[in-house]
CSV table of C-alpha atoms in Angstrom, one decimal:
chain,number,residue,atom,x,y,z
B,1,MET,CA,-14.9,13.7,-2.8
B,2,SER,CA,-15.6,17.4,-2.9
B,3,THR,CA,-13.5,20.5,-2.2
B,4,ALA,CA,-14.8,24.1,-1.7
B,5,THR,CA,-13.2,27.2,-2.8
B,6,THR,CA,-14.1,30.6,-1.3
B,7,SER,CA,-14.1,34.2,-2.5
B,8,ASP,CA,-15.6,37.4,-1.1
B,9,LYS,CA,-18.9,36.7,-2.9
B,10,PHE,CA,-19.4,32.9,-3.2
B,11,THR,CA,-18.4,29.5,-2.5
B,12,THR,CA,-18.1,26.8,-5.2
B,13,ASP,CA,-17.9,23.0,-4.9
B,14,LYS,CA,-15.5,21.0,-7.0
B,15,TYR,CA,-16.0,17.2,-7.3
B,16,THR,CA,-13.1,14.9,-8.0
B,17,GLN,CA,-13.0,11.2,-8.6
B,18,ILE,CA,-10.8,8.8,-6.5
B,19,ARG,CA,-10.7,5.0,-6.8
B,20,GLY,CA,-11.3,2.9,-3.7
B,21,GLU,CA,-12.2,3.5,-0.1
B,22,LEU,CA,-10.5,6.5,1.5
B,23,ARG,CA,-8.0,5.4,4.2
B,24,ALA,CA,-5.8,8.5,4.9
B,25,VAL,CA,-5.6,12.2,4.1
B,26,HIS,CA,-2.6,14.4,4.7
B,27,GLY,CA,-2.2,18.2,4.2
B,28,HIS,CA,1.1,19.8,3.1
B,29,GLY,CA,0.8,23.5,2.2
B,30,ALA,CA,-1.7,23.8,-0.6
B,31,LEU,CA,-1.5,20.1,-1.3
B,32,VAL,CA,-4.0,17.5,0.0
B,33,LEU,CA,-2.6,13.9,-0.3
B,34,VAL,CA,-5.0,11.0,-0.3
B,35,VAL,CA,-4.6,7.2,-0.3
B,36,THR,CA,-7.3,4.6,-0.7
B,37,VAL,CA,-7.8,0.8,-0.6
B,38,HIS,CA,-10.1,-0.9,-3.2
B,39,PRO,CA,-12.5,-3.5,-1.8
B,40,GLU,CA,-11.5,-6.0,-4.5
B,41,GLY,CA,-7.8,-5.4,-4.1
B,42,GLN,CA,-7.4,-3.4,-7.4
B,43,PRO,CA,-4.7,-0.9,-8.0
B,44,THR,CA,-5.3,2.6,-6.7
B,45,ALA,CA,-3.1,5.7,-6.5
B,46,LEU,CA,-1.5,8.5,-4.5
B,47,TYR,CA,-3.9,11.3,-5.2
B,48,ARG,CA,-2.5,14.9,-5.0
B,49,LEU,CA,-5.0,17.7,-4.9
B,50,ASN,CA,-3.8,21.2,-5.3
B,51,LEU,CA,-6.2,23.5,-3.4
B,52,ASP,CA,-5.0,26.6,-5.1
B,53,SER,CA,-5.5,25.4,-8.7
B,54,GLY,CA,-8.1,22.6,-8.0
B,55,GLU,CA,-5.9,20.2,-10.0
B,56,LEU,CA,-6.0,16.5,-9.1
B,57,THR,CA,-3.0,14.4,-10.1
B,58,THR,CA,-2.4,10.6,-9.6
B,59,GLY,CA,0.7,8.6,-8.9
B,60,PRO,CA,-0.3,4.9,-9.6
B,61,LEU,CA,0.1,2.2,-7.0
B,62,GLY,CA,0.1,-1.5,-7.5
B,63,GLY,CA,-2.3,-2.0,-4.7
B,64,GLY,CA,-3.7,0.4,-1.9
B,65,ALA,CA,-2.2,2.3,0.9
B,66,THR,CA,-3.3,3.0,4.5
B,67,ALA,CA,-0.9,5.9,5.8
B,68,ILE,CA,0.9,8.9,4.6
B,69,LEU,CA,3.9,10.9,5.8
B,70,SER,CA,5.6,13.8,4.1
B,71,ASP,CA,8.4,16.2,4.5
B,72,ASP,CA,9.2,19.2,2.2
B,73,THR,CA,10.4,17.1,-0.7
B,74,HIS,CA,9.1,13.5,-0.3
B,75,VAL,CA,6.0,11.4,0.6
B,76,TRP,CA,6.1,7.9,2.3
B,77,LEU,CA,3.1,5.5,2.1
B,78,ALA,CA,2.2,2.3,3.9
B,79,GLY,CA,1.3,-0.1,1.2
B,80,THR,CA,-1.3,-2.9,1.6
B,81,ASP,CA,1.2,-5.2,-0.4
B,82,GLY,CA,3.7,-4.9,2.4
B,83,HIS,CA,5.9,-2.3,0.9
B,84,ILE,CA,6.7,1.2,2.3
B,85,TYR,CA,6.5,3.5,-0.8
B,86,LYS,CA,8.4,6.7,-1.4
B,87,ALA,CA,7.5,9.4,-4.0
B,88,ASP,CA,8.3,13.0,-4.9
B,89,LEU,CA,6.0,15.4,-3.0
B,90,ILE,CA,4.7,17.2,-6.1
B,91,LYS,CA,4.7,14.6,-9.0
B,92,GLY,CA,5.5,11.0,-10.0
B,93,ALA,CA,4.5,7.5,-9.1
B,94,PRO,CA,5.5,6.1,-5.7
B,95,LYS,CA,8.3,3.5,-5.7
B,96,PRO,CA,8.9,0.7,-3.3
B,97,LEU,CA,11.4,1.5,-0.6
B,98,GLY,CA,13.3,-1.5,0.5
B,99,PRO,CA,12.0,-5.2,0.8
B,100,LYS,CA,8.4,-6.0,1.9
B,101,LEU,CA,7.5,-6.0,5.4
B,102,GLU,CA,5.5,-8.9,7.1
B,103,PRO,CA,2.9,-8.2,8.2
B,104,ALA,CA,2.2,-5.1,5.9
B,105,PRO,CA,2.6,-1.8,7.6
B,106,THR,CA,-0.5,0.1,8.5
B,107,ALA,CA,0.8,3.3,10.2
B,108,LEU,CA,4.0,5.3,9.8
B,109,ALA,CA,5.9,7.9,11.8
B,110,PHE,CA,9.2,9.8,11.4
B,111,ALA,CA,12.0,8.6,13.8
B,112,SER,CA,15.4,10.3,14.7
B,113,LYS,CA,18.6,9.6,12.6
B,114,ASP,CA,16.8,9.5,9.3
B,115,ARG,CA,14.5,6.6,10.2
B,116,LEU,CA,10.9,5.6,9.9
B,117,ALA,CA,8.8,3.7,12.3
B,118,ALA,CA,6.2,1.4,10.8
B,119,VAL,CA,3.4,-0.5,12.8
B,120,CYS,CA,3.2,-4.0,11.4
B,121,GLY,CA,0.6,-6.1,13.2
B,122,LYS,CA,2.0,-6.8,16.7
B,123,GLU,CA,5.4,-5.3,15.9
B,124,LEU,CA,7.0,-1.9,15.6
B,125,VAL,CA,9.6,-1.9,12.8
B,126,ILE,CA,12.3,0.7,12.4
B,127,VAL,CA,13.6,1.1,8.8
B,128,GLY,CA,16.0,3.6,7.0
B,129,ARG,CA,14.2,6.5,5.6
B,130,GLY,CA,16.3,6.6,2.5
B,131,ASP,CA,16.7,2.9,1.7
B,132,GLY,CA,14.0,1.1,3.6
B,133,LYS,CA,16.6,-1.3,5.2
B,134,GLU,CA,15.2,-2.9,8.3
B,135,ILE,CA,17.1,-1.8,11.5
B,136,GLN,CA,15.0,-3.0,14.4
B,137,ARG,CA,11.8,-4.8,15.4
B,138,LEU,CA,10.1,-4.3,18.7
B,139,THR,CA,7.2,-6.4,20.1
B,140,LEU,CA,3.7,-4.9,20.9
B,141,GLY,CA,1.4,-6.4,23.4
B,142,GLU,CA,-1.5,-6.0,21.0
B,143,PHE,CA,-2.1,-5.2,17.3
B,144,GLY,CA,-1.1,-1.6,16.6
B,145,ALA,CA,-3.8,0.8,15.3
B,146,SER,CA,-1.9,4.1,15.3
B,147,ILE,CA,1.5,5.8,15.9
B,148,ALA,CA,3.0,9.2,16.5
B,149,SER,CA,6.5,10.7,17.2
B,150,ASP,CA,7.7,13.8,19.0
B,151,PRO,CA,9.0,16.6,16.8
B,152,ASN,CA,12.6,15.2,17.2
B,153,GLY,CA,11.7,11.6,16.6
B,154,ILE,CA,13.2,10.4,19.8
B,155,TRP,CA,9.9,9.3,21.4
B,156,LEU,CA,7.4,7.1,19.8
B,157,VAL,CA,3.9,6.1,21.0
B,158,VAL,CA,1.8,3.3,19.5
B,159,GLY,CA,-1.9,2.9,20.2
B,160,GLY,CA,-3.1,-0.7,20.3
B,161,ASP,CA,-6.4,-2.1,19.0
B,162,ARG,CA,-7.6,-2.9,22.7
B,163,GLY,CA,-6.7,0.6,24.0
B,164,THR,CA,-3.1,0.2,25.2
B,165,LEU,CA,-0.6,3.1,24.7
B,166,SER,CA,2.9,1.8,24.4
B,167,VAL,CA,5.9,4.2,24.5
B,168,PHE,CA,9.4,3.8,23.1
B,169,ASP,CA,12.4,6.0,23.1
B,170,CYS,CA,16.0,6.2,21.9
B,171,GLU,CA,17.1,9.1,24.1
B,172,ASP,CA,20.8,8.8,24.5
B,173,LYS,CA,20.7,5.4,22.8
B,174,ALA,CA,21.4,4.1,19.3
B,175,LYS,CA,18.2,2.0,19.1
B,176,PHE,CA,14.7,2.3,20.4
B,177,PHE,CA,13.7,0.5,23.7
B,178,ALA,CA,10.3,0.0,25.3
B,179,ALA,CA,9.6,2.6,28.1
B,180,GLU,CA,6.3,1.8,29.4
B,181,SER,CA,2.7,0.8,28.4
B,182,LYS,CA,-0.8,1.5,29.9
B,183,LYS,CA,-4.4,0.8,29.0
B,184,LEU,CA,-6.0,4.2,28.4
B,185,HIS,CA,-9.0,3.5,26.1
B,186,GLU,CA,-11.8,0.9,25.9
B,187,GLY,CA,-11.2,-0.2,22.3
B,188,ALA,CA,-8.7,0.8,19.6
B,189,ILE,CA,-6.7,4.0,19.9
B,190,THR,CA,-7.5,5.5,16.5
B,191,GLY,CA,-5.3,8.6,16.5
B,192,LEU,CA,-2.3,10.1,18.3
B,193,MET,CA,-0.6,13.5,18.4
B,194,PHE,CA,2.3,14.9,20.4
B,195,GLU,CA,2.3,18.6,21.6
B,196,PRO,CA,4.9,20.6,19.8
B,197,GLU,CA,6.7,21.8,22.9
B,198,GLU,CA,5.9,19.1,25.6
B,199,LEU,CA,6.2,15.3,26.0
B,200,ARG,CA,2.5,15.2,26.1
B,201,VAL,CA,0.3,13.1,23.9
B,202,THR,CA,-3.3,13.5,22.9
B,203,SER,CA,-5.2,10.2,21.9
B,204,VAL,CA,-8.6,9.5,20.5
B,205,GLY,CA,-10.3,6.1,20.6
B,206,ALA,CA,-13.1,4.0,19.6
B,207,ASP,CA,-14.6,4.7,23.0
B,208,ASN,CA,-15.3,8.3,21.9
B,209,LYS,CA,-12.8,9.7,24.5
B,210,LEU,CA,-10.1,12.2,23.9
B,211,LEU,CA,-7.3,12.0,26.5
B,212,THR,CA,-4.1,13.8,27.1
B,213,THR,CA,-1.2,11.9,28.7
B,214,HIS,CA,2.3,12.9,29.8
């Protein structure tokens, strides 16, 4: 992994070592957060790279992780061992949040009322953001590949491995309910993002298409 720093006169490359295959990268201010999965199942870490100083620090994990979320104080990870992990944004090792999930979570999104939404195989699992306690499970029509939430965490969209976009919401409700689903891509939906001001979603897929859906 390399990073570049730029001044008025020159650019330099800085190379840093990470263990395993890169699975997720997340930026927060001057921090770049990275998680990996080792091909032999060996322990990896939460890597924190400070772009201002160039310093790389590690927070050890018992296994690997496939997804990252952060707010201004904490980081949440989807662990390959079935746990959702929580860590301080700046330092320290991630700690398991609540009991293991089955199947293991592969994607995470913030949900309203201090909750997290985790994609676990063919299910969408809602847990408490502070304690990891399971609150709700919703069935997906295919294996989930990606997830996103609107800025208020009221609407969730899950991208499936066969191209279906599934919508869930808790507008004026205590729990999430399925709204609708539609096949948009030919192949897995690999990335999703809500627009900041509109209930409009951008999706990218294995079919090399980028779509915008209201």
